[in-house]
């Protein structure tokens, strides 16, 4: 029996209330060795909606699962039509104050690493280095037959050529770069094959219902073991791919701090949840630490 992935979470217990005081985050960062785990909420101020917050995309959209994508050509046509259109907007997104603050903290030696659940590449665009992309990246494409990797911009060019005049108006863009289109808008969109072997192409991201590669999970677990504390930014921690690292840190006695406006599945493991928008919260933290967020100058 095929199981659908966990998409929603609702509190089943009394959780500690959030605070608007970011001082615990300031204290953790001043001690150094902080591992950042970021989710879709850090990118909302860049114009990319999150999944579960207010107005989140799951209220109107069910993401494509790996099983659906590999199960039939019709599902792949629908996915690539929507993703091709979404990529035009998604690819224009720029880092916001939250991404820039994380990069600034790293430049000042306050972080031990960055793990992101996002596939948008905005941490790297802001200047963060050695970011672990837990769920992969939309700017790469992989062949499911031969494993060949290729740039997304090259696929975009091929899809443009194969679908001249494809210009529907999307109802919205989702965190995975997928645009909201009706079946009529998808129409007879043409999907192109791998140029190496003719196989099926898939974005190099972990779909819902697909497992994160074990070696990537172990790398993240090692980062948790080496960190002094774990700082979660903009993630509801609904899915186990991120929650497991929160549990690991808490079980090891490492402080877990969360910055997220809404309650999360990891709140009971955290010493605090700062209920503020990411950009404002991290800019305040940077100011208190004397860390300039913009530019590469040191304090």
PDB file of C-alpha atoms in Angstrom:
ATOM      1  CA  UNK A   1       0.000   0.000   0.000  1.00  0.00           C
ATOM      2  CA  UNK A   2       1.498   3.368  -1.018  1.00  0.00           C
ATOM      3  CA  UNK A   3       1.824   5.819   1.853  1.00  0.00           C
ATOM      4  CA  UNK A   4       1.515   9.550   1.277  1.00  0.00           C
ATOM      5  CA  UNK A   5       4.249  11.694   2.858  1.00  0.00           C
ATOM      6  CA  UNK A   6       3.539  13.792   5.939  1.00  0.00           C
ATOM      7  CA  UNK A   7       2.533  17.241   4.705  1.00  0.00           C
ATOM      8  CA  UNK A   8       0.747  18.728   7.713  1.00  0.00           C
ATOM      9  CA  UNK A   9       1.327  18.884  11.438  1.00  0.00           C
ATOM     10  CA  UNK A  10      -0.814  20.295  14.227  1.00  0.00           C
ATOM     11  CA  UNK A  11       0.197  20.580  17.906  1.00  0.00           C
ATOM     12  CA  UNK A  12      -1.178  17.760  20.061  1.00  0.00           C
ATOM     13  CA  UNK A  13       0.299  19.060  23.314  1.00  0.00           C
ATOM     14  CA  UNK A  14       0.853  22.317  25.119  1.00  0.00           C
ATOM     15  CA  UNK A  15       3.997  23.845  23.672  1.00  0.00           C
ATOM     16  CA  UNK A  16       6.074  26.580  25.291  1.00  0.00           C
ATOM     17  CA  UNK A  17       5.000  29.993  24.001  1.00  0.00           C
ATOM     18  CA  UNK A  18       7.181  31.888  21.597  1.00  0.00           C
ATOM     19  CA  UNK A  19       9.058  35.019  22.602  1.00  0.00           C
ATOM     20  CA  UNK A  20       9.856  38.233  20.763  1.00  0.00           C
ATOM     21  CA  UNK A  21      13.212  38.571  22.528  1.00  0.00           C
ATOM     22  CA  UNK A  22      16.078  37.339  20.317  1.00  0.00           C
ATOM     23  CA  UNK A  23      18.662  37.615  23.127  1.00  0.00           C
ATOM     24  CA  UNK A  24      19.032  33.803  23.514  1.00  0.00           C
ATOM     25  CA  UNK A  25      20.058  33.654  19.846  1.00  0.00           C
ATOM     26  CA  UNK A  26      22.543  36.460  20.422  1.00  0.00           C
ATOM     27  CA  UNK A  27      24.004  34.538  23.374  1.00  0.00           C
ATOM     28  CA  UNK A  28      24.307  31.286  21.399  1.00  0.00           C
ATOM     29  CA  UNK A  29      25.981  32.971  18.440  1.00  0.00           C
ATOM     30  CA  UNK A  30      28.403  34.894  20.640  1.00  0.00           C
ATOM     31  CA  UNK A  31      29.636  31.535  21.980  1.00  0.00           C
ATOM     32  CA  UNK A  32      30.285  30.299  18.417  1.00  0.00           C
ATOM     33  CA  UNK A  33      29.986  26.799  16.977  1.00  0.00           C
ATOM     34  CA  UNK A  34      26.351  27.292  15.943  1.00  0.00           C
ATOM     35  CA  UNK A  35      24.936  24.995  13.251  1.00  0.00           C
ATOM     36  CA  UNK A  36      22.138  26.591  11.210  1.00  0.00           C
ATOM     37  CA  UNK A  37      19.238  24.519   9.868  1.00  0.00           C
ATOM     38  CA  UNK A  38      17.045  26.624   7.571  1.00  0.00           C
ATOM     39  CA  UNK A  39      13.661  26.016   6.007  1.00  0.00           C
ATOM     40  CA  UNK A  40      11.292  27.663   3.548  1.00  0.00           C
ATOM     41  CA  UNK A  41      10.408  30.462   5.969  1.00  0.00           C
ATOM     42  CA  UNK A  42      13.778  32.134   5.501  1.00  0.00           C
ATOM     43  CA  UNK A  43      13.043  32.656   1.798  1.00  0.00           C
ATOM     44  CA  UNK A  44       9.550  34.146   2.035  1.00  0.00           C
ATOM     45  CA  UNK A  45      10.973  37.680   2.163  1.00  0.00           C
ATOM     46  CA  UNK A  46      12.617  36.924  -1.202  1.00  0.00           C
ATOM     47  CA  UNK A  47       9.178  36.335  -2.724  1.00  0.00           C
ATOM     48  CA  UNK A  48       9.193  32.534  -2.435  1.00  0.00           C
ATOM     49  CA  UNK A  49       6.185  31.341  -0.393  1.00  0.00           C
ATOM     50  CA  UNK A  50       6.612  28.725   2.293  1.00  0.00           C
ATOM     51  CA  UNK A  51       4.636  25.512   2.578  1.00  0.00           C
ATOM     52  CA  UNK A  52       2.822  25.827   5.893  1.00  0.00           C
ATOM     53  CA  UNK A  53       2.842  29.406   7.182  1.00  0.00           C
ATOM     54  CA  UNK A  54       0.075  31.934   6.707  1.00  0.00           C
ATOM     55  CA  UNK A  55      -0.858  31.700   3.046  1.00  0.00           C
ATOM     56  CA  UNK A  56       1.482  28.728   2.626  1.00  0.00           C
ATOM     57  CA  UNK A  57       1.298  26.813  -0.637  1.00  0.00           C
ATOM     58  CA  UNK A  58      -0.035  23.602   0.938  1.00  0.00           C
ATOM     59  CA  UNK A  59      -3.357  25.393   1.469  1.00  0.00           C
ATOM     60  CA  UNK A  60      -3.897  25.315  -2.302  1.00  0.00           C
ATOM     61  CA  UNK A  61      -1.337  22.893  -3.716  1.00  0.00           C
ATOM     62  CA  UNK A  62      -0.203  19.296  -3.136  1.00  0.00           C
ATOM     63  CA  UNK A  63       3.438  18.839  -4.151  1.00  0.00           C
ATOM     64  CA  UNK A  64       4.392  16.234  -6.710  1.00  0.00           C
ATOM     65  CA  UNK A  65       5.631  13.046  -5.038  1.00  0.00           C
ATOM     66  CA  UNK A  66       8.469  10.893  -6.298  1.00  0.00           C
ATOM     67  CA  UNK A  67       6.032   8.018  -6.804  1.00  0.00           C
ATOM     68  CA  UNK A  68       3.741  10.150  -8.970  1.00  0.00           C
ATOM     69  CA  UNK A  69       6.635  11.580 -10.977  1.00  0.00           C
ATOM     70  CA  UNK A  70       8.126   8.184 -11.813  1.00  0.00           C
ATOM     71  CA  UNK A  71       4.726   6.544 -12.231  1.00  0.00           C
ATOM     72  CA  UNK A  72       3.641   8.036 -15.543  1.00  0.00           C
ATOM     73  CA  UNK A  73       4.403  10.370 -18.440  1.00  0.00           C
ATOM     74  CA  UNK A  74       1.266  12.423 -17.807  1.00  0.00           C
ATOM     75  CA  UNK A  75       2.418  13.366 -14.301  1.00  0.00           C
ATOM     76  CA  UNK A  76       5.883  14.267 -15.594  1.00  0.00           C
ATOM     77  CA  UNK A  77       4.378  16.462 -18.318  1.00  0.00           C
ATOM     78  CA  UNK A  78       2.300  18.286 -15.716  1.00  0.00           C
ATOM     79  CA  UNK A  79       5.317  18.669 -13.422  1.00  0.00           C
ATOM     80  CA  UNK A  80       7.710  19.972 -16.070  1.00  0.00           C
ATOM     81  CA  UNK A  81       5.162  22.418 -17.521  1.00  0.00           C
ATOM     82  CA  UNK A  82       4.564  23.897 -14.096  1.00  0.00           C
ATOM     83  CA  UNK A  83       8.209  23.801 -13.063  1.00  0.00           C
ATOM     84  CA  UNK A  84       9.399  25.322 -16.345  1.00  0.00           C
ATOM     85  CA  UNK A  85       7.101  28.281 -15.873  1.00  0.00           C
ATOM     86  CA  UNK A  86       7.917  28.578 -12.165  1.00  0.00           C
ATOM     87  CA  UNK A  87      11.652  28.532 -12.843  1.00  0.00           C
ATOM     88  CA  UNK A  88      11.408  31.862 -14.666  1.00  0.00           C
ATOM     89  CA  UNK A  89      10.206  33.544 -11.472  1.00  0.00           C
ATOM     90  CA  UNK A  90      12.084  31.339  -9.026  1.00  0.00           C
ATOM     91  CA  UNK A  91      15.387  31.968 -10.780  1.00  0.00           C
ATOM     92  CA  UNK A  92      14.975  35.728 -10.346  1.00  0.00           C
ATOM     93  CA  UNK A  93      14.682  35.565  -6.542  1.00  0.00           C
ATOM     94  CA  UNK A  94      17.434  37.326  -4.608  1.00  0.00           C
ATOM     95  CA  UNK A  95      18.751  36.811  -1.056  1.00  0.00           C
ATOM     96  CA  UNK A  96      17.049  38.780   1.702  1.00  0.00           C
ATOM     97  CA  UNK A  97      18.277  40.103   5.052  1.00  0.00           C
ATOM     98  CA  UNK A  98      17.944  36.669   6.656  1.00  0.00           C
ATOM     99  CA  UNK A  99      20.214  34.992   4.117  1.00  0.00           C
ATOM    100  CA  UNK A 100      22.689  37.862   4.335  1.00  0.00           C
ATOM    101  CA  UNK A 101      22.751  37.681   8.132  1.00  0.00           C
ATOM    102  CA  UNK A 102      23.559  33.958   8.058  1.00  0.00           C
ATOM    103  CA  UNK A 103      26.412  34.631   5.632  1.00  0.00           C
ATOM    104  CA  UNK A 104      27.680  37.441   7.878  1.00  0.00           C
ATOM    105  CA  UNK A 105      27.619  35.207  10.957  1.00  0.00           C
ATOM    106  CA  UNK A 106      29.676  32.641   9.068  1.00  0.00           C
ATOM    107  CA  UNK A 107      32.210  35.238   7.913  1.00  0.00           C
ATOM    108  CA  UNK A 108      32.711  36.269  11.525  1.00  0.00           C
ATOM    109  CA  UNK A 109      33.396  32.698  12.620  1.00  0.00           C
ATOM    110  CA  UNK A 110      30.205  32.243  14.631  1.00  0.00           C
ATOM    111  CA  UNK A 111      28.848  29.235  12.715  1.00  0.00           C
ATOM    112  CA  UNK A 112      30.059  25.656  12.418  1.00  0.00           C
ATOM    113  CA  UNK A 113      27.971  25.062   9.295  1.00  0.00           C
ATOM    114  CA  UNK A 114      24.707  25.597   7.406  1.00  0.00           C
ATOM    115  CA  UNK A 115      22.169  22.930   6.459  1.00  0.00           C
ATOM    116  CA  UNK A 116      19.233  24.071   4.350  1.00  0.00           C
ATOM    117  CA  UNK A 117      16.030  22.275   3.484  1.00  0.00           C
ATOM    118  CA  UNK A 118      15.528  24.792   0.666  1.00  0.00           C
ATOM    119  CA  UNK A 119      16.292  24.178  -3.000  1.00  0.00           C
ATOM    120  CA  UNK A 120      16.580  27.837  -4.038  1.00  0.00           C
ATOM    121  CA  UNK A 121      20.338  28.441  -3.684  1.00  0.00           C
ATOM    122  CA  UNK A 122      19.779  31.756  -1.892  1.00  0.00           C
ATOM    123  CA  UNK A 123      22.163  31.018   0.986  1.00  0.00           C
ATOM    124  CA  UNK A 124      24.998  30.585  -1.506  1.00  0.00           C
ATOM    125  CA  UNK A 125      23.910  33.670  -3.445  1.00  0.00           C
ATOM    126  CA  UNK A 126      24.193  35.649  -0.197  1.00  0.00           C
ATOM    127  CA  UNK A 127      27.768  34.460   0.291  1.00  0.00           C
ATOM    128  CA  UNK A 128      27.424  31.387   2.515  1.00  0.00           C
ATOM    129  CA  UNK A 129      29.938  28.667   1.691  1.00  0.00           C
ATOM    130  CA  UNK A 130      29.866  24.879   2.138  1.00  0.00           C
ATOM    131  CA  UNK A 131      26.086  24.858   2.500  1.00  0.00           C
ATOM    132  CA  UNK A 132      24.627  21.345   2.777  1.00  0.00           C
ATOM    133  CA  UNK A 133      21.572  21.231   0.515  1.00  0.00           C
ATOM    134  CA  UNK A 134      19.572  18.574   2.337  1.00  0.00           C
ATOM    135  CA  UNK A 135      16.924  18.361  -0.386  1.00  0.00           C
ATOM    136  CA  UNK A 136      19.158  19.173  -3.365  1.00  0.00           C
ATOM    137  CA  UNK A 137      18.977  22.158  -5.704  1.00  0.00           C
ATOM    138  CA  UNK A 138      16.647  23.224  -8.502  1.00  0.00           C
ATOM    139  CA  UNK A 139      19.533  24.557 -10.581  1.00  0.00           C
ATOM    140  CA  UNK A 140      20.651  21.003 -11.451  1.00  0.00           C
ATOM    141  CA  UNK A 141      18.919  18.232 -13.384  1.00  0.00           C
ATOM    142  CA  UNK A 142      19.648  14.504 -13.090  1.00  0.00           C
ATOM    143  CA  UNK A 143      18.842  11.618 -15.435  1.00  0.00           C
ATOM    144  CA  UNK A 144      17.076   8.766 -13.661  1.00  0.00           C
ATOM    145  CA  UNK A 145      18.604   6.236 -16.087  1.00  0.00           C
ATOM    146  CA  UNK A 146      22.287   7.136 -16.449  1.00  0.00           C
ATOM    147  CA  UNK A 147      22.732   9.586 -13.556  1.00  0.00           C
ATOM    148  CA  UNK A 148      24.114  12.389 -15.760  1.00  0.00           C
ATOM    149  CA  UNK A 149      23.901  15.850 -14.180  1.00  0.00           C
ATOM    150  CA  UNK A 150      23.271  18.974 -16.238  1.00  0.00           C
ATOM    151  CA  UNK A 151      22.545  22.659 -15.543  1.00  0.00           C
ATOM    152  CA  UNK A 152      18.914  23.690 -15.213  1.00  0.00           C
ATOM    153  CA  UNK A 153      19.519  26.649 -17.515  1.00  0.00           C
ATOM    154  CA  UNK A 154      20.377  24.214 -20.318  1.00  0.00           C
ATOM    155  CA  UNK A 155      17.149  22.280 -19.776  1.00  0.00           C
ATOM    156  CA  UNK A 156      15.218  25.559 -19.676  1.00  0.00           C
ATOM    157  CA  UNK A 157      16.635  26.451 -23.086  1.00  0.00           C
ATOM    158  CA  UNK A 158      15.639  23.057 -24.538  1.00  0.00           C
ATOM    159  CA  UNK A 159      12.127  23.302 -23.089  1.00  0.00           C
ATOM    160  CA  UNK A 160      11.736  26.798 -24.519  1.00  0.00           C
ATOM    161  CA  UNK A 161      12.634  25.479 -27.971  1.00  0.00           C
ATOM    162  CA  UNK A 162      10.285  22.497 -27.655  1.00  0.00           C
ATOM    163  CA  UNK A 163       7.370  24.607 -26.399  1.00  0.00           C
ATOM    164  CA  UNK A 164       7.427  27.854 -28.359  1.00  0.00           C
ATOM    165  CA  UNK A 165       4.594  30.153 -27.299  1.00  0.00           C
ATOM    166  CA  UNK A 166       4.045  28.486 -23.911  1.00  0.00           C
ATOM    167  CA  UNK A 167       3.105  31.552 -21.843  1.00  0.00           C
ATOM    168  CA  UNK A 168       0.293  30.693 -19.401  1.00  0.00           C
ATOM    169  CA  UNK A 169      -0.361  32.902 -16.377  1.00  0.00           C
ATOM    170  CA  UNK A 170       0.221  31.009 -13.131  1.00  0.00           C
ATOM    171  CA  UNK A 171      -1.982  31.458 -10.082  1.00  0.00           C
ATOM    172  CA  UNK A 172       1.098  31.285  -7.835  1.00  0.00           C
ATOM    173  CA  UNK A 173       4.616  29.947  -7.337  1.00  0.00           C
ATOM    174  CA  UNK A 174       5.489  27.339  -4.709  1.00  0.00           C
ATOM    175  CA  UNK A 175       8.628  26.731  -2.579  1.00  0.00           C
ATOM    176  CA  UNK A 176       9.727  23.914  -4.910  1.00  0.00           C
ATOM    177  CA  UNK A 177       9.604  26.234  -7.947  1.00  0.00           C
ATOM    178  CA  UNK A 178       6.355  24.674  -9.156  1.00  0.00           C
ATOM    179  CA  UNK A 179       3.788  27.061 -10.673  1.00  0.00           C
ATOM    180  CA  UNK A 180       0.061  26.613 -10.133  1.00  0.00           C
ATOM    181  CA  UNK A 181      -1.421  25.686 -13.520  1.00  0.00           C
ATOM    182  CA  UNK A 182      -4.628  23.956 -14.524  1.00  0.00           C
ATOM    183  CA  UNK A 183      -4.606  20.867 -16.737  1.00  0.00           C
ATOM    184  CA  UNK A 184      -5.934  23.013 -19.581  1.00  0.00           C
ATOM    185  CA  UNK A 185      -2.989  25.375 -19.189  1.00  0.00           C
ATOM    186  CA  UNK A 186      -0.538  22.462 -19.193  1.00  0.00           C
ATOM    187  CA  UNK A 187      -2.091  21.277 -22.450  1.00  0.00           C
ATOM    188  CA  UNK A 188       0.244  19.200 -24.624  1.00  0.00           C
ATOM    189  CA  UNK A 189       3.479  20.552 -23.125  1.00  0.00           C
ATOM    190  CA  UNK A 190       6.452  18.621 -24.528  1.00  0.00           C
ATOM    191  CA  UNK A 191       8.981  17.059 -22.139  1.00  0.00           C
ATOM    192  CA  UNK A 192      12.535  16.540 -23.414  1.00  0.00           C
ATOM    193  CA  UNK A 193      14.736  13.506 -22.597  1.00  0.00           C
ATOM    194  CA  UNK A 194      18.308  13.169 -21.369  1.00  0.00           C
ATOM    195  CA  UNK A 195      20.779  14.137 -24.109  1.00  0.00           C
ATOM    196  CA  UNK A 196      23.153  11.350 -23.042  1.00  0.00           C
ATOM    197  CA  UNK A 197      20.895   8.290 -22.970  1.00  0.00           C
ATOM    198  CA  UNK A 198      17.349   9.453 -23.735  1.00  0.00           C
ATOM    199  CA  UNK A 199      16.230   8.721 -20.178  1.00  0.00           C
ATOM    200  CA  UNK A 200      13.831  10.552 -17.854  1.00  0.00           C
ATOM    201  CA  UNK A 201      15.042  13.867 -16.442  1.00  0.00           C
ATOM    202  CA  UNK A 202      14.244  14.995 -12.903  1.00  0.00           C
ATOM    203  CA  UNK A 203      15.347  18.090 -10.977  1.00  0.00           C
ATOM    204  CA  UNK A 204      18.181  17.174  -8.615  1.00  0.00           C
ATOM    205  CA  UNK A 205      15.956  17.611  -5.577  1.00  0.00           C
ATOM    206  CA  UNK A 206      14.413  15.242  -3.060  1.00  0.00           C
ATOM    207  CA  UNK A 207      10.702  15.010  -3.809  1.00  0.00           C
ATOM    208  CA  UNK A 208       8.083  14.376  -1.158  1.00  0.00           C
ATOM    209  CA  UNK A 209       8.000  10.611  -0.672  1.00  0.00           C
ATOM    210  CA  UNK A 210      11.674  10.259  -1.645  1.00  0.00           C
ATOM    211  CA  UNK A 211      14.495   9.576   0.815  1.00  0.00           C
ATOM    212  CA  UNK A 212      17.400  11.934   1.394  1.00  0.00           C
ATOM    213  CA  UNK A 213      20.609  10.124   0.316  1.00  0.00           C
ATOM    214  CA  UNK A 214      22.047   8.281   3.362  1.00  0.00           C
ATOM    215  CA  UNK A 215      25.520   9.771   2.965  1.00  0.00           C
ATOM    216  CA  UNK A 216      24.028  13.279   3.062  1.00  0.00           C
ATOM    217  CA  UNK A 217      22.083  12.439   6.214  1.00  0.00           C
ATOM    218  CA  UNK A 218      25.222  11.104   7.892  1.00  0.00           C
ATOM    219  CA  UNK A 219      27.158  14.227   6.930  1.00  0.00           C
ATOM    220  CA  UNK A 220      24.467  16.335   8.585  1.00  0.00           C
ATOM    221  CA  UNK A 221      24.504  14.128  11.663  1.00  0.00           C
ATOM    222  CA  UNK A 222      28.264  14.664  11.903  1.00  0.00           C
ATOM    223  CA  UNK A 223      27.740  18.419  11.725  1.00  0.00           C
ATOM    224  CA  UNK A 224      25.251  18.185  14.597  1.00  0.00           C
ATOM    225  CA  UNK A 225      27.742  16.177  16.647  1.00  0.00           C
ATOM    226  CA  UNK A 226      30.434  18.814  16.084  1.00  0.00           C
ATOM    227  CA  UNK A 227      28.211  21.842  16.794  1.00  0.00           C
ATOM    228  CA  UNK A 228      27.804  23.651  20.104  1.00  0.00           C
ATOM    229  CA  UNK A 229      24.154  24.466  19.420  1.00  0.00           C
ATOM    230  CA  UNK A 230      21.544  24.200  16.662  1.00  0.00           C
ATOM    231  CA  UNK A 231      19.732  27.260  15.309  1.00  0.00           C
ATOM    232  CA  UNK A 232      16.599  26.489  13.265  1.00  0.00           C
ATOM    233  CA  UNK A 233      15.490  29.286  10.949  1.00  0.00           C
ATOM    234  CA  UNK A 234      12.095  29.322   9.267  1.00  0.00           C
ATOM    235  CA  UNK A 235      11.197  25.637   9.392  1.00  0.00           C
ATOM    236  CA  UNK A 236       8.029  24.080  10.788  1.00  0.00           C
ATOM    237  CA  UNK A 237      10.035  20.824  11.179  1.00  0.00           C
ATOM    238  CA  UNK A 238       6.949  18.922  10.027  1.00  0.00           C
ATOM    239  CA  UNK A 239       8.912  16.362   8.036  1.00  0.00           C
ATOM    240  CA  UNK A 240      11.434  14.024   9.622  1.00  0.00           C
ATOM    241  CA  UNK A 241      14.251  15.052   7.258  1.00  0.00           C
ATOM    242  CA  UNK A 242      14.857  18.140   9.411  1.00  0.00           C
ATOM    243  CA  UNK A 243      13.271  17.140  12.724  1.00  0.00           C
ATOM    244  CA  UNK A 244      15.709  14.247  13.219  1.00  0.00           C
ATOM    245  CA  UNK A 245      18.609  16.681  13.590  1.00  0.00           C
ATOM    246  CA  UNK A 246      16.699  18.684  16.200  1.00  0.00           C
ATOM    247  CA  UNK A 247      16.054  15.487  18.136  1.00  0.00           C
ATOM    248  CA  UNK A 248      19.693  14.450  17.812  1.00  0.00           C
ATOM    249  CA  UNK A 249      20.931  17.790  19.149  1.00  0.00           C
ATOM    250  CA  UNK A 250      18.492  17.765  22.061  1.00  0.00           C
ATOM    251  CA  UNK A 251      19.359  14.186  22.996  1.00  0.00           C
ATOM    252  CA  UNK A 252      23.038  15.150  23.031  1.00  0.00           C
ATOM    253  CA  UNK A 253      22.316  18.042  25.397  1.00  0.00           C
ATOM    254  CA  UNK A 254      23.012  20.733  22.791  1.00  0.00           C
ATOM    255  CA  UNK A 255      20.779  23.827  22.954  1.00  0.00           C
ATOM    256  CA  UNK A 256      18.208  24.053  20.155  1.00  0.00           C
ATOM    257  CA  UNK A 257      16.962  27.539  19.300  1.00  0.00           C
ATOM    258  CA  UNK A 258      14.191  28.187  16.769  1.00  0.00           C
ATOM    259  CA  UNK A 259      13.263  31.388  14.958  1.00  0.00           C
ATOM    260  CA  UNK A 260       9.823  30.880  13.421  1.00  0.00           C
ATOM    261  CA  UNK A 261       6.653  32.917  13.766  1.00  0.00           C
ATOM    262  CA  UNK A 262       4.420  29.851  14.185  1.00  0.00           C
ATOM    263  CA  UNK A 263       4.775  26.839  16.525  1.00  0.00           C
ATOM    264  CA  UNK A 264       6.870  23.996  15.144  1.00  0.00           C
ATOM    265  CA  UNK A 265       7.079  20.270  15.600  1.00  0.00           C
ATOM    266  CA  UNK A 266      10.460  20.817  17.271  1.00  0.00           C
ATOM    267  CA  UNK A 267       9.369  23.348  19.914  1.00  0.00           C
ATOM    268  CA  UNK A 268       9.359  20.816  22.735  1.00  0.00           C
ATOM    269  CA  UNK A 269      13.047  20.127  22.097  1.00  0.00           C
ATOM    270  CA  UNK A 270      14.012  23.810  22.012  1.00  0.00           C
ATOM    271  CA  UNK A 271      15.205  26.131  24.754  1.00  0.00           C
ATOM    272  CA  UNK A 272      13.404  28.980  22.995  1.00  0.00           C
ATOM    273  CA  UNK A 273      11.366  29.869  19.912  1.00  0.00           C
ATOM    274  CA  UNK A 274      11.626  33.455  18.736  1.00  0.00           C
ATOM    275  CA  UNK A 275       8.307  34.336  17.094  1.00  0.00           C
ATOM    276  CA  UNK A 276       9.515  37.081  14.766  1.00  0.00           C
ATOM    277  CA  UNK A 277       9.978  37.457  11.002  1.00  0.00           C
ATOM    278  CA  UNK A 278      13.384  36.078  10.035  1.00  0.00           C
ATOM    279  CA  UNK A 279      14.795  39.195   8.399  1.00  0.00           C
ATOM    280  CA  UNK A 280      13.945  41.487  11.318  1.00  0.00           C
ATOM    281  CA  UNK A 281      15.018  38.983  13.970  1.00  0.00           C
ATOM    282  CA  UNK A 282      18.395  38.177  12.423  1.00  0.00           C
ATOM    283  CA  UNK A 283      19.129  41.811  11.615  1.00  0.00           C
ATOM    284  CA  UNK A 284      18.506  42.669  15.292  1.00  0.00           C
ATOM    285  CA  UNK A 285      20.759  39.793  16.363  1.00  0.00           C
ATOM    286  CA  UNK A 286      23.499  40.979  14.008  1.00  0.00           C
ATOM    287  CA  UNK A 287      23.219  44.542  15.335  1.00  0.00           C
ATOM    288  CA  UNK A 288      23.578  43.357  18.929  1.00  0.00           C
ATOM    289  CA  UNK A 289      26.635  41.304  17.976  1.00  0.00           C
ATOM    290  CA  UNK A 290      28.178  44.177  16.035  1.00  0.00           C
ATOM    291  CA  UNK A 291      28.175  42.101  12.849  1.00  0.00           C
ATOM    292  CA  UNK A 292      27.488  44.074   9.634  1.00  0.00           C
ATOM    293  CA  UNK A 293      24.963  42.214   7.487  1.00  0.00           C
ATOM    294  CA  UNK A 294      25.619  43.920   4.148  1.00  0.00           C
ATOM    295  CA  UNK A 295      29.018  43.997   2.505  1.00  0.00           C
ATOM    296  CA  UNK A 296      32.082  42.008   3.495  1.00  0.00           C
ATOM    297  CA  UNK A 297      33.644  44.455   5.931  1.00  0.00           C
ATOM    298  CA  UNK A 298      34.455  43.203   9.425  1.00  0.00           C
ATOM    299  CA  UNK A 299      33.397  44.905  12.608  1.00  0.00           C
TER     300      UNK A 299
END
